[in-house]
Tab-separated table of C-alpha atoms in Angstrom:
chain	number	residue	atom	x	y	z
A	909	UNK	CA	-9.348	48.699	-26.970
A	910	UNK	CA	-7.421	50.361	-24.121
A	911	UNK	CA	-4.250	52.447	-23.789
A	912	UNK	CA	-2.760	52.988	-20.449
A	913	UNK	CA	-0.725	55.885	-18.833
A	914	UNK	CA	1.017	55.353	-15.515
A	915	UNK	CA	0.750	58.384	-13.230
A	916	UNK	CA	2.067	58.753	-9.740
A	917	UNK	CA	-1.434	58.310	-8.132
A	918	UNK	CA	-2.946	55.671	-10.428
A	919	UNK	CA	-2.961	54.219	-13.913
A	920	UNK	CA	-5.089	56.053	-16.332
A	921	UNK	CA	-6.896	53.612	-18.747
A	922	UNK	CA	-8.183	55.303	-21.918
A	923	UNK	CA	-10.928	53.304	-23.515
A	924	UNK	CA	-10.448	53.753	-27.276
A	925	UNK	CA	-13.711	52.301	-28.658
A	926	UNK	CA	-16.928	54.187	-29.542
A	927	UNK	CA	-19.394	51.553	-28.802
A	928	UNK	CA	-18.787	49.612	-25.611
A	929	UNK	CA	-20.878	46.448	-26.191
A	930	UNK	CA	-21.226	42.734	-25.484
A	931	UNK	CA	-18.684	41.723	-28.059
A	932	UNK	CA	-15.921	43.720	-26.349
A	933	UNK	CA	-16.971	43.092	-22.662
A	934	UNK	CA	-14.918	39.939	-21.996
A	935	UNK	CA	-11.777	41.323	-23.571
A	936	UNK	CA	-12.134	44.571	-21.587
A	937	UNK	CA	-12.662	42.724	-18.345
A	938	UNK	CA	-9.584	40.476	-18.903
A	939	UNK	CA	-7.448	43.523	-19.777
A	940	UNK	CA	-8.489	45.291	-16.511
A	941	UNK	CA	-7.844	42.154	-14.510
A	942	UNK	CA	-4.459	41.824	-16.029
A	943	UNK	CA	-3.598	45.334	-15.053
A	944	UNK	CA	-4.775	44.713	-11.472
A	945	UNK	CA	-2.880	41.458	-11.267
A	946	UNK	CA	0.250	43.344	-12.319
A	947	UNK	CA	-0.257	45.528	-9.188
A	948	UNK	CA	-1.897	48.484	-10.960
A	949	UNK	CA	-4.804	48.475	-8.492
A	950	UNK	CA	-5.914	52.021	-8.687
A	951	UNK	CA	-7.384	52.773	-12.050
A	952	UNK	CA	-8.996	55.829	-13.641
A	953	UNK	CA	-11.141	54.707	-16.605
A	954	UNK	CA	-11.558	57.404	-19.249
A	955	UNK	CA	-14.686	56.868	-21.347
A	956	UNK	CA	-14.591	60.259	-23.250
A	957	UNK	CA	-14.300	58.366	-26.568
A	958	UNK	CA	-17.255	56.050	-25.770
A	959	UNK	CA	-20.676	57.077	-27.183
A	960	UNK	CA	-22.647	54.061	-26.104
A	961	UNK	CA	-22.418	51.329	-23.376
A	962	UNK	CA	-24.734	48.275	-23.254
A	963	UNK	CA	-25.578	46.252	-20.069
A	964	UNK	CA	-22.971	43.495	-20.895
A	965	UNK	CA	-20.205	45.917	-20.921
A	966	UNK	CA	-21.517	47.589	-17.668
A	967	UNK	CA	-21.438	44.110	-16.175
A	968	UNK	CA	-17.820	43.709	-17.242
A	969	UNK	CA	-17.090	47.069	-15.720
A	970	UNK	CA	-18.771	46.280	-12.407
A	971	UNK	CA	-17.067	42.743	-12.216
A	972	UNK	CA	-13.714	44.518	-12.694
A	973	UNK	CA	-14.566	46.867	-9.821
A	974	UNK	CA	-15.373	43.797	-7.671
A	975	UNK	CA	-12.102	42.296	-8.640
A	976	UNK	CA	-10.216	45.523	-7.791
A	977	UNK	CA	-11.978	45.870	-4.437
A	978	UNK	CA	-11.126	42.431	-3.463
A	979	UNK	CA	-7.447	43.250	-4.107
A	980	UNK	CA	-7.791	46.518	-2.195
A	981	UNK	CA	-7.786	48.566	-5.337
A	982	UNK	CA	-10.167	51.178	-6.704
A	983	UNK	CA	-11.677	52.092	-10.065
A	984	UNK	CA	-12.738	55.618	-10.716
A	985	UNK	CA	-14.730	56.585	-13.895
A	986	UNK	CA	-14.286	59.825	-15.902
A	987	UNK	CA	-15.545	61.260	-19.273
A	988	UNK	CA	-19.053	59.776	-19.385
A	989	UNK	CA	-21.164	61.435	-22.011
A	990	UNK	CA	-24.604	62.800	-21.063
A	991	UNK	CA	-26.575	59.644	-21.977
A	992	UNK	CA	-24.086	57.225	-20.252
A	993	UNK	CA	-23.883	59.492	-17.215
A	994	UNK	CA	-27.758	59.557	-17.016
A	995	UNK	CA	-27.886	55.766	-17.280
A	996	UNK	CA	-25.342	55.308	-14.495
A	997	UNK	CA	-27.552	57.453	-12.228
A	998	UNK	CA	-30.709	55.764	-13.143
A	999	UNK	CA	-29.414	52.388	-12.258
A	1000	UNK	CA	-27.346	53.558	-9.179
A	1001	UNK	CA	-24.020	52.993	-10.667
A	1002	UNK	CA	-23.155	56.383	-9.247
A	1003	UNK	CA	-23.275	54.691	-5.825
A	1004	UNK	CA	-21.005	52.017	-6.910
A	1005	UNK	CA	-18.306	54.028	-8.815
A	1006	UNK	CA	-16.993	57.392	-7.939
A	1007	UNK	CA	-17.581	59.437	-11.048
A	1008	UNK	CA	-15.516	62.569	-12.042
A	1009	UNK	CA	-15.707	64.834	-15.089
A	1010	UNK	CA	-12.154	64.400	-16.219
A	1011	UNK	CA	-8.770	62.620	-15.445
A	1012	UNK	CA	-7.164	65.372	-13.292
A	1013	UNK	CA	-10.067	65.479	-10.805
A	1014	UNK	CA	-9.901	61.626	-10.414
A	1015	UNK	CA	-6.103	61.853	-9.954
A	1016	UNK	CA	-6.581	64.636	-7.340
A	1017	UNK	CA	-8.917	62.318	-5.446
A	1018	UNK	CA	-6.303	59.618	-5.328
A	1019	UNK	CA	-3.731	62.214	-4.275
A	1020	UNK	CA	-5.746	63.582	-1.473
A	1021	UNK	CA	-6.745	60.226	-0.231
B	834	UNK	CA	-34.342	50.414	-42.206
B	835	UNK	CA	-31.807	49.395	-44.955
B	836	UNK	CA	-29.952	46.132	-44.434
B	837	UNK	CA	-26.496	46.853	-42.966
B	838	UNK	CA	-23.613	46.183	-45.317
B	839	UNK	CA	-21.179	43.276	-44.583
B	840	UNK	CA	-17.889	44.233	-43.449
B	841	UNK	CA	-14.638	42.678	-44.784
B	842	UNK	CA	-11.201	43.194	-43.214
B	843	UNK	CA	-8.635	43.283	-46.034
B	844	UNK	CA	-5.032	42.702	-45.165
B	845	UNK	CA	-2.299	43.224	-47.691
B	846	UNK	CA	1.124	44.884	-47.359
B	847	UNK	CA	0.718	46.327	-50.948
B	848	UNK	CA	-1.357	49.554	-50.795
B	849	UNK	CA	-2.170	49.376	-54.395
B	850	UNK	CA	-3.682	45.856	-54.143
B	851	UNK	CA	-5.469	46.849	-50.888
B	852	UNK	CA	-7.037	49.920	-52.616
B	853	UNK	CA	-7.973	47.966	-55.718
B	854	UNK	CA	-9.656	45.219	-53.783
B	855	UNK	CA	-11.266	47.559	-51.370
B	856	UNK	CA	-12.691	49.734	-54.226
B	857	UNK	CA	-14.082	46.709	-56.125
B	858	UNK	CA	-15.818	45.307	-52.909
B	859	UNK	CA	-17.136	48.619	-51.884
B	860	UNK	CA	-18.765	48.924	-55.398
B	861	UNK	CA	-20.512	45.617	-54.615
B	862	UNK	CA	-22.050	46.937	-51.426
B	863	UNK	CA	-19.510	45.713	-48.859
B	864	UNK	CA	-17.850	47.911	-46.199
B	865	UNK	CA	-14.104	47.494	-45.982
B	866	UNK	CA	-11.534	47.902	-43.278
B	867	UNK	CA	-7.914	48.073	-44.618
B	868	UNK	CA	-4.731	46.992	-42.985
B	869	UNK	CA	-1.253	47.033	-44.462
B	870	UNK	CA	0.228	44.705	-41.785
B	871	UNK	CA	-0.813	42.022	-39.304
B	872	UNK	CA	-0.271	44.424	-36.419
B	873	UNK	CA	-2.577	46.980	-38.065
B	874	UNK	CA	-5.187	44.278	-38.658
B	875	UNK	CA	-5.008	43.210	-34.992
B	876	UNK	CA	-5.418	46.761	-33.916
B	877	UNK	CA	-8.533	47.059	-36.144
B	878	UNK	CA	-9.916	43.725	-34.697
B	879	UNK	CA	-9.444	45.131	-31.209
B	880	UNK	CA	-12.223	47.681	-31.936
B	881	UNK	CA	-14.338	46.030	-34.586
B	882	UNK	CA	-15.598	42.502	-35.666
B	883	UNK	CA	-15.883	42.139	-39.389
B	884	UNK	CA	-18.043	39.501	-41.060
B	885	UNK	CA	-15.037	38.039	-42.838
B	886	UNK	CA	-11.217	38.462	-43.128
B	887	UNK	CA	-9.390	38.407	-46.593
B	888	UNK	CA	-5.647	38.293	-45.968
B	889	UNK	CA	-2.667	37.960	-48.111
B	890	UNK	CA	-0.062	35.183	-47.405
B	891	UNK	CA	3.238	36.813	-47.834
B	892	UNK	CA	3.874	39.924	-45.825
B	893	UNK	CA	7.006	41.280	-44.145
B	894	UNK	CA	7.439	40.718	-40.411
B	895	UNK	CA	4.326	38.729	-39.571
B	896	UNK	CA	2.874	36.928	-42.465
B	897	UNK	CA	-0.649	35.606	-43.201
B	898	UNK	CA	-0.003	32.262	-41.487
B	899	UNK	CA	1.268	33.993	-38.298
B	900	UNK	CA	-1.890	36.197	-38.376
B	901	UNK	CA	-4.104	33.162	-38.680
B	902	UNK	CA	-2.224	31.489	-35.887
B	903	UNK	CA	-2.717	34.521	-33.547
B	904	UNK	CA	-6.475	34.607	-34.501
B	905	UNK	CA	-6.959	30.952	-33.676
B	906	UNK	CA	-5.660	31.467	-30.153
B	907	UNK	CA	-8.217	34.181	-29.572
B	908	UNK	CA	-11.700	32.919	-28.628
B	909	UNK	CA	-13.427	36.002	-30.010
B	910	UNK	CA	-11.648	36.163	-33.351
B	911	UNK	CA	-11.119	32.445	-34.321
B	912	UNK	CA	-14.593	32.152	-35.580
B	913	UNK	CA	-14.545	34.956	-38.017
B	914	UNK	CA	-14.400	33.423	-41.413
B	915	UNK	CA	-10.941	33.654	-42.790
B	916	UNK	CA	-9.926	33.587	-46.473
B	917	UNK	CA	-6.400	33.764	-47.826
B	918	UNK	CA	-5.952	35.856	-50.841
B	919	UNK	CA	-2.702	35.301	-52.853
B	920	UNK	CA	-1.091	35.406	-56.139
B	921	UNK	CA	0.639	32.086	-55.499
B	922	UNK	CA	-0.979	28.906	-56.733
B	923	UNK	CA	1.439	26.668	-54.775
B	924	UNK	CA	-0.284	23.566	-53.557
B	925	UNK	CA	1.884	23.438	-50.426
B	926	UNK	CA	0.958	26.868	-49.321
B	927	UNK	CA	-2.704	26.210	-50.067
B	928	UNK	CA	-2.590	23.139	-47.965
B	929	UNK	CA	-0.882	24.990	-45.161
B	930	UNK	CA	-3.653	27.513	-45.255
B	931	UNK	CA	-6.309	24.978	-44.861
B	932	UNK	CA	-4.461	23.226	-41.947
B	933	UNK	CA	-4.862	26.723	-40.181
B	934	UNK	CA	-8.642	26.379	-40.549
B	935	UNK	CA	-8.773	28.915	-43.227
B	936	UNK	CA	-12.091	28.404	-44.849
B	937	UNK	CA	-11.165	29.208	-48.361
B	938	UNK	CA	-8.434	30.342	-50.668
B	939	UNK	CA	-8.787	32.935	-53.388
B	940	UNK	CA	-6.334	33.782	-56.098
B	941	UNK	CA	-5.657	37.448	-56.554
B	942	UNK	CA	-6.355	36.819	-60.352
B	943	UNK	CA	-9.978	35.680	-59.589
B	944	UNK	CA	-12.459	38.065	-61.221
B	945	UNK	CA	-14.200	40.425	-58.663
B	946	UNK	CA	-17.737	39.108	-59.216
B	947	UNK	CA	-16.495	35.617	-58.378
B	948	UNK	CA	-14.796	36.926	-55.131
B	949	UNK	CA	-18.024	38.726	-54.244
B	950	UNK	CA	-20.080	35.569	-54.703
B	951	UNK	CA	-17.661	33.520	-52.713
B	952	UNK	CA	-17.758	36.024	-49.960
B	953	UNK	CA	-21.528	36.158	-49.926
B	954	UNK	CA	-21.890	32.378	-49.919
B	955	UNK	CA	-19.302	31.959	-47.123
B	956	UNK	CA	-20.969	34.642	-44.907
B	957	UNK	CA	-24.391	33.127	-45.465
B	958	UNK	CA	-23.285	29.611	-44.766
B	959	UNK	CA	-21.681	30.642	-41.505
B	960	UNK	CA	-24.798	32.636	-40.629
B	961	UNK	CA	-26.992	29.543	-41.449
B	962	UNK	CA	-24.913	27.170	-39.367
B	963	UNK	CA	-25.091	29.624	-36.456
B	964	UNK	CA	-28.841	29.934	-36.663
B	965	UNK	CA	-29.110	26.055	-36.794
B	966	UNK	CA	-27.087	25.670	-33.637
B	967	UNK	CA	-29.249	28.344	-31.890
B	968	UNK	CA	-32.433	26.589	-33.028
B	969	UNK	CA	-31.152	23.239	-31.704
B	970	UNK	CA	-30.172	24.594	-28.358
B	971	UNK	CA	-33.509	26.478	-28.100
B	972	UNK	CA	-35.381	23.171	-28.797
B	973	UNK	CA	-33.221	21.454	-26.192
B	974	UNK	CA	-34.168	24.156	-23.659
B	975	UNK	CA	-37.835	23.861	-24.484
B	976	UNK	CA	-37.680	20.078	-24.018
B	977	UNK	CA	-36.101	20.567	-20.635
B	978	UNK	CA	-38.923	23.039	-19.839
B	979	UNK	CA	-36.400	25.764	-19.303
B	980	UNK	CA	-38.181	29.128	-19.796
B	981	UNK	CA	-37.049	32.572	-18.932
B	982	UNK	CA	-40.341	34.218	-19.983
B	983	UNK	CA	-43.690	32.613	-18.994
B	984	UNK	CA	-46.018	31.490	-21.686
B	985	UNK	CA	-48.860	33.430	-20.100
B	986	UNK	CA	-49.369	35.582	-16.923
B	987	UNK	CA	-51.998	34.398	-14.394
B	988	UNK	CA	-55.121	36.536	-14.177
B	989	UNK	CA	-55.177	38.804	-11.126
B	990	UNK	CA	-58.658	40.203	-10.209
B	991	UNK	CA	-58.798	43.970	-10.328
B	992	UNK	CA	-55.713	44.213	-12.568
B	993	UNK	CA	-54.765	43.860	-16.278
B	994	UNK	CA	-51.344	42.406	-16.334
B	995	UNK	CA	-49.447	41.887	-19.634
B	996	UNK	CA	-45.855	41.292	-20.616
B	997	UNK	CA	-43.863	41.470	-23.766
B	998	UNK	CA	-40.438	40.289	-24.563
B	999	UNK	CA	-38.481	40.487	-27.718
B	1000	UNK	CA	-34.975	39.142	-27.951
B	1001	UNK	CA	-32.243	40.846	-29.899
B	1002	UNK	CA	-32.093	39.344	-33.386
B	1003	UNK	CA	-33.842	36.235	-31.907
B	1004	UNK	CA	-30.759	35.395	-29.845
B	1005	UNK	CA	-31.640	34.105	-26.423
B	1006	UNK	CA	-30.469	36.859	-24.021
B	1007	UNK	CA	-30.326	37.767	-20.352
B	1008	UNK	CA	-33.706	39.257	-19.828
B	1009	UNK	CA	-36.195	37.233	-17.695
B	1010	UNK	CA	-39.732	37.713	-16.583
B	1011	UNK	CA	-41.880	35.688	-14.133
B	1012	UNK	CA	-45.213	35.849	-12.412
B	1013	UNK	CA	-45.490	34.054	-9.129
B	1014	UNK	CA	-48.947	33.622	-7.719
B	1015	UNK	CA	-48.156	33.322	-4.129
B	1016	UNK	CA	-51.517	32.679	-2.525
B	1017	UNK	CA	-55.031	34.146	-2.606
B	1018	UNK	CA	-53.792	37.468	-1.398
B	1019	UNK	CA	-50.561	38.178	-3.330
B	1020	UNK	CA	-48.984	37.902	-6.769
B	1021	UNK	CA	-45.302	38.717	-7.351
B	1022	UNK	CA	-43.949	39.896	-10.773
B	1023	UNK	CA	-40.257	39.810	-11.556
B	1024	UNK	CA	-38.206	41.354	-14.353
B	1025	UNK	CA	-34.507	40.986	-14.528
B	1026	UNK	CA	-31.563	41.394	-16.933
B	1027	UNK	CA	-28.396	39.287	-16.418
B	1028	UNK	CA	-25.430	41.468	-17.562
B	1029	UNK	CA	-23.611	39.128	-19.899
B	1030	UNK	CA	-23.169	37.983	-23.352
B	1031	UNK	CA	-26.138	36.508	-25.240
B	1032	UNK	CA	-25.855	32.783	-24.475
B	1033	UNK	CA	-23.884	33.205	-21.299
B	1034	UNK	CA	-26.387	35.573	-19.953
B	1035	UNK	CA	-29.281	33.257	-21.164
B	1036	UNK	CA	-27.794	30.220	-19.206
B	1037	UNK	CA	-27.279	32.271	-16.086
B	1038	UNK	CA	-30.731	33.699	-16.198
B	1039	UNK	CA	-32.191	30.178	-15.242
B	1040	UNK	CA	-29.997	30.069	-12.098
B	1041	UNK	CA	-31.102	33.598	-11.112
B	1042	UNK	CA	-34.741	32.734	-11.673
B	1043	UNK	CA	-34.470	29.530	-9.644
B	1044	UNK	CA	-33.043	31.471	-6.640
B	1045	UNK	CA	-35.741	34.224	-7.013
B	1046	UNK	CA	-38.644	31.763	-7.233
B	1047	UNK	CA	-37.314	29.832	-4.249
B	1048	UNK	CA	-36.636	32.988	-2.167
B	1049	UNK	CA	-40.214	34.239	-2.789
B	1050	UNK	CA	-41.807	30.836	-1.965
B	1051	UNK	CA	-39.818	30.452	1.246
B	1052	UNK	CA	-40.485	34.006	2.356
B	1053	UNK	CA	-44.240	33.567	1.665
B	1054	UNK	CA	-44.215	30.298	3.552
B	1055	UNK	CA	-42.691	32.119	6.547
B	1056	UNK	CA	-45.358	34.848	6.170
B	1057	UNK	CA	-42.796	37.385	5.077
B	1058	UNK	CA	-44.194	39.483	2.082
B	1059	UNK	CA	-41.994	42.546	2.171
B	1060	UNK	CA	-40.316	43.018	-1.331
B	1061	UNK	CA	-37.178	44.565	0.215
B	1062	UNK	CA	-36.701	41.665	2.695
B	1063	UNK	CA	-37.178	39.119	-0.127
B	1064	UNK	CA	-34.821	41.130	-2.399
B	1065	UNK	CA	-32.117	41.174	0.350
B	1066	UNK	CA	-32.488	37.332	0.777
B	1067	UNK	CA	-32.169	36.848	-3.004
B	1068	UNK	CA	-29.128	39.060	-3.008
B	1069	UNK	CA	-27.489	37.227	-0.082
B	1070	UNK	CA	-27.799	33.732	-1.584
B	1071	UNK	CA	-26.592	35.043	-4.966
B	1072	UNK	CA	-23.594	36.665	-3.371
B	1073	UNK	CA	-22.770	33.361	-1.663
B	1074	UNK	CA	-23.044	31.321	-4.851
B	1075	UNK	CA	-19.481	30.738	-6.159
B	1076	UNK	CA	-20.664	30.867	-9.768
B	1077	UNK	CA	-23.407	33.540	-9.697
B	1078	UNK	CA	-21.516	35.849	-7.417
B	1079	UNK	CA	-19.317	36.567	-10.447
B	1080	UNK	CA	-22.343	37.445	-12.594
B	1081	UNK	CA	-24.422	40.419	-12.047
B	1082	UNK	CA	-28.105	40.982	-12.688
B	1083	UNK	CA	-30.766	43.753	-12.369
B	1084	UNK	CA	-34.090	42.833	-10.869
B	1085	UNK	CA	-37.364	44.569	-10.317
B	1086	UNK	CA	-39.606	42.900	-7.793
B	1087	UNK	CA	-43.340	43.988	-7.786
B	1088	UNK	CA	-45.866	42.707	-5.284
B	1089	UNK	CA	-49.572	43.023	-6.051
B	1090	UNK	CA	-52.080	42.717	-3.324
B	1091	UNK	CA	-55.293	41.426	-4.840
B	1092	UNK	CA	-57.705	43.147	-2.424
B	1093	UNK	CA	-55.833	46.460	-2.495
B	1094	UNK	CA	-54.814	49.172	-4.901
B	1095	UNK	CA	-51.437	49.417	-3.304
B	1096	UNK	CA	-48.405	47.929	-5.130
B	1097	UNK	CA	-44.983	47.243	-3.469
B	1098	UNK	CA	-41.804	47.603	-5.384
B	1099	UNK	CA	-38.031	47.048	-4.754
B	1100	UNK	CA	-35.538	47.400	-7.393
B	1101	UNK	CA	-31.868	46.111	-7.801
B	1102	UNK	CA	-29.837	48.201	-10.323
B	1103	UNK	CA	-32.918	48.303	-12.589
B	1104	UNK	CA	-34.348	51.251	-14.445
B	1105	UNK	CA	-36.997	53.311	-12.659
B	1106	UNK	CA	-40.636	52.066	-13.041
B	1107	UNK	CA	-43.039	54.432	-14.800
B	1108	UNK	CA	-46.359	55.217	-13.111
B	1109	UNK	CA	-49.024	56.766	-15.410
B	1110	UNK	CA	-51.675	58.593	-13.478
B	1111	UNK	CA	-54.872	58.522	-15.439
B	1112	UNK	CA	-56.536	61.397	-13.758
B	1113	UNK	CA	-53.755	63.928	-14.302
B	1114	UNK	CA	-52.198	62.322	-17.358
B	1115	UNK	CA	-48.850	62.547	-15.672
B	1116	UNK	CA	-46.058	60.022	-15.953
B	1117	UNK	CA	-43.863	59.613	-12.859
B	1118	UNK	CA	-40.622	57.697	-12.592
B	1119	UNK	CA	-40.180	55.670	-9.462
B	1120	UNK	CA	-36.519	55.065	-8.752
B	1121	UNK	CA	-35.492	52.563	-6.278
B	1122	UNK	CA	-32.239	52.571	-4.194
B	1123	UNK	CA	-31.003	49.038	-4.476
B	1124	UNK	CA	-27.869	47.901	-6.218
B	1125	UNK	CA	-27.343	45.193	-8.693
B	1126	UNK	CA	-27.855	41.615	-7.422
B	1127	UNK	CA	-24.521	39.967	-6.477
B	1128	UNK	CA	-22.542	43.153	-6.149
B	1129	UNK	CA	-22.324	43.566	-2.418
B	1130	UNK	CA	-23.722	41.500	0.391
B	1131	UNK	CA	-25.898	44.403	1.485
B	1132	UNK	CA	-27.611	45.866	-1.615
B	1133	UNK	CA	-29.361	48.851	0.208
B	1134	UNK	CA	-32.824	47.694	-0.784
B	1135	UNK	CA	-35.725	49.956	-0.039
B	1136	UNK	CA	-39.548	49.344	-0.639
B	1137	UNK	CA	-41.767	51.683	-2.447
B	1138	UNK	CA	-45.491	51.695	-2.066
B	1139	UNK	CA	-47.461	52.848	-5.099
B	1140	UNK	CA	-51.103	53.585	-5.019
B	1141	UNK	CA	-52.783	52.675	-8.318
B	1142	UNK	CA	-56.193	54.312	-8.971
B	1143	UNK	CA	-58.567	52.884	-11.448
B	1144	UNK	CA	-57.054	53.346	-14.927
B	1145	UNK	CA	-53.499	53.912	-13.491
B	1146	UNK	CA	-50.709	51.979	-15.238
B	1147	UNK	CA	-47.307	50.810	-13.896
B	1148	UNK	CA	-44.535	49.981	-16.385
B	1149	UNK	CA	-41.542	47.848	-15.535
B	1150	UNK	CA	-38.983	47.355	-18.304
B	1151	UNK	CA	-35.433	46.407	-19.267
B	1152	UNK	CA	-32.798	48.663	-20.808
B	1153	UNK	CA	-33.430	47.270	-24.306
B	1154	UNK	CA	-36.513	49.389	-24.314
B	1155	UNK	CA	-34.580	52.598	-23.996
B	1156	UNK	CA	-31.682	51.627	-26.281
B	1157	UNK	CA	-31.934	52.258	-30.014
B	1158	UNK	CA	-29.810	52.940	-33.133
B	1159	UNK	CA	-30.668	56.143	-34.790
B	1160	UNK	CA	-30.761	57.045	-38.528
B	1161	UNK	CA	-27.117	57.624	-38.547
B	1162	UNK	CA	-26.271	54.290	-37.055
B	1163	UNK	CA	-25.400	55.827	-33.591
B	1164	UNK	CA	-26.394	53.763	-30.696
B	1165	UNK	CA	-27.993	55.443	-27.762
B	1166	UNK	CA	-29.653	54.855	-24.269
B	1167	UNK	CA	-32.286	57.474	-23.714
B	1168	UNK	CA	-34.726	57.033	-20.794
B	1169	UNK	CA	-36.273	60.504	-21.256
B	1170	UNK	CA	-36.915	59.909	-25.013
B	1171	UNK	CA	-38.585	56.538	-24.163
B	1172	UNK	CA	-40.760	58.228	-21.474
B	1173	UNK	CA	-41.696	61.041	-23.792
B	1174	UNK	CA	-42.541	58.850	-26.765
B	1175	UNK	CA	-44.851	56.430	-24.893
B	1176	UNK	CA	-46.626	59.124	-22.674
B	1177	UNK	CA	-49.214	59.921	-25.353
B	1178	UNK	CA	-49.951	56.227	-25.883
B	1179	UNK	CA	-50.882	55.593	-22.226
B	1180	UNK	CA	-54.199	57.464	-22.481
B	1181	UNK	CA	-55.302	55.071	-25.214
B	1182	UNK	CA	-57.494	51.983	-24.022
B	1183	UNK	CA	-54.958	49.742	-25.998
B	1184	UNK	CA	-51.891	51.277	-24.307
B	1185	UNK	CA	-50.138	47.977	-23.970
B	1186	UNK	CA	-50.321	47.076	-27.581
B	1187	UNK	CA	-49.469	50.495	-28.562
B	1188	UNK	CA	-46.211	50.473	-26.556
B	1189	UNK	CA	-45.205	47.099	-27.954
B	1190	UNK	CA	-45.830	48.242	-31.513
B	1191	UNK	CA	-43.851	51.417	-30.892
B	1192	UNK	CA	-40.971	49.375	-29.530
B	1193	UNK	CA	-40.689	47.233	-32.609
B	1194	UNK	CA	-40.425	50.412	-34.535
B	1195	UNK	CA	-43.126	49.895	-37.023
B	1196	UNK	CA	-43.608	53.676	-37.029
B	1197	UNK	CA	-39.948	54.893	-36.824
B	1198	UNK	CA	-36.667	53.667	-38.379
B	1199	UNK	CA	-34.931	53.434	-35.038
B	1200	UNK	CA	-33.720	49.961	-34.629
B	1201	UNK	CA	-33.731	47.638	-31.621
B	1202	UNK	CA	-30.225	46.784	-30.378
B	1203	UNK	CA	-30.826	44.734	-27.195
B	1204	UNK	CA	-33.324	42.411	-25.566
B	1205	UNK	CA	-36.458	44.341	-24.745
B	1206	UNK	CA	-38.794	43.313	-22.037
B	1207	UNK	CA	-41.905	44.997	-20.473
B	1208	UNK	CA	-44.347	44.261	-17.717
B	1209	UNK	CA	-47.535	46.282	-17.932
B	1210	UNK	CA	-49.759	46.593	-14.977
B	1211	UNK	CA	-53.220	48.413	-15.118
B	1212	UNK	CA	-55.764	48.825	-12.363
B	1213	UNK	CA	-58.985	48.019	-13.809
B	1214	UNK	CA	-61.646	47.925	-10.995
B	1215	UNK	CA	-62.276	50.120	-7.976
B	1216	UNK	CA	-61.981	48.630	-4.568
């Protein structure tokens, strides 16, 4: 479901499913928690391959952010398609996550911090 | 809408057998996923959940037994019906397969029509058992008087209030609705969506509703009617709850003042409300600033005041109303599409029924893919 690449600034997590739904939510959450527990606290989640996200998966994503914040980490989100980006803004997820168009912009954010 | 085909994951290291079986099953209307090794099968299962798995015994590296053992350790995958497909008729192997909770054993020499009927029987048996369990749990919840959607909404003078709820595939889900008649002056309406998986979300929705009902009652008792203050109190107690603090929920809280045409609204990570102005025919989205319940101790809740003239309508709904699967099987969330498609319906005297009908897709082939809930408020009398 995910592949990871470790960069100097953060770990880039490529989400490799098309439909991010309730049946993948728990698994996704536990994979992110494992990464954070391993010390990879700054994550860039790349959703460019994802075409649809339901509320259960969003819940898992937000829970992962809560977990990361408690461990002094951060999760950035990139590659949202138009519909998902619109949904994020409608339900104020854009106030919860920092959203960037692509991975380099997100890595740049970590670099400049 | 045509019935979706059942998906079978076929695992066999022999490409020829795999293609032969896959071709035969596809001709019988199944969809097939093919893996030539256990590693490949696990990678497929990471992304998709088939209706059943048909796996060979003997394979290099990890064999069929190893595969089954791995699946049994995974909560998500252990319940997928698993059948061993083999050319061996060794009793010992068969018995080893059953010990690993394989639900059946099929010899590769079995004629295809028989394999198809075994698969169909197996999938429908699993489905029936599943439905029976759901039905029993639902009956138990009803006996305990646990309801996440009221049987009826109390009449509020000067307003027509209706609600509609349809769970996805009749599974209980995370959506909840309530109508709280606080006193002679105020009625509160709540609509929320617990962000979790079917049953998990359903169980938690009762806990959320208990806190919400209690917070409204306590606030009203203290003379506090502000929706933003009530929302902040709900959020605080939920954030402090060791269990619910790990779960997240949206919430729309609407207060109706019986003697006024002003409605107060505070949202927590919910979709914007839609306000239909009957005089101009315009449909306006009202977006709140508040964040999901349980996310941060301060959820930045604001209060919007909406003036409803006679005939004006206010719609409050969960994300299932805007999610759909299109003709090509692509799932989408489209707020603008939902808004545009219901706008012409709102001028009709039976607007509420028309929206509900539209949402069950009697007039389109776009399928429901999540719980859908709607609260419909219409101002009916001038003050």
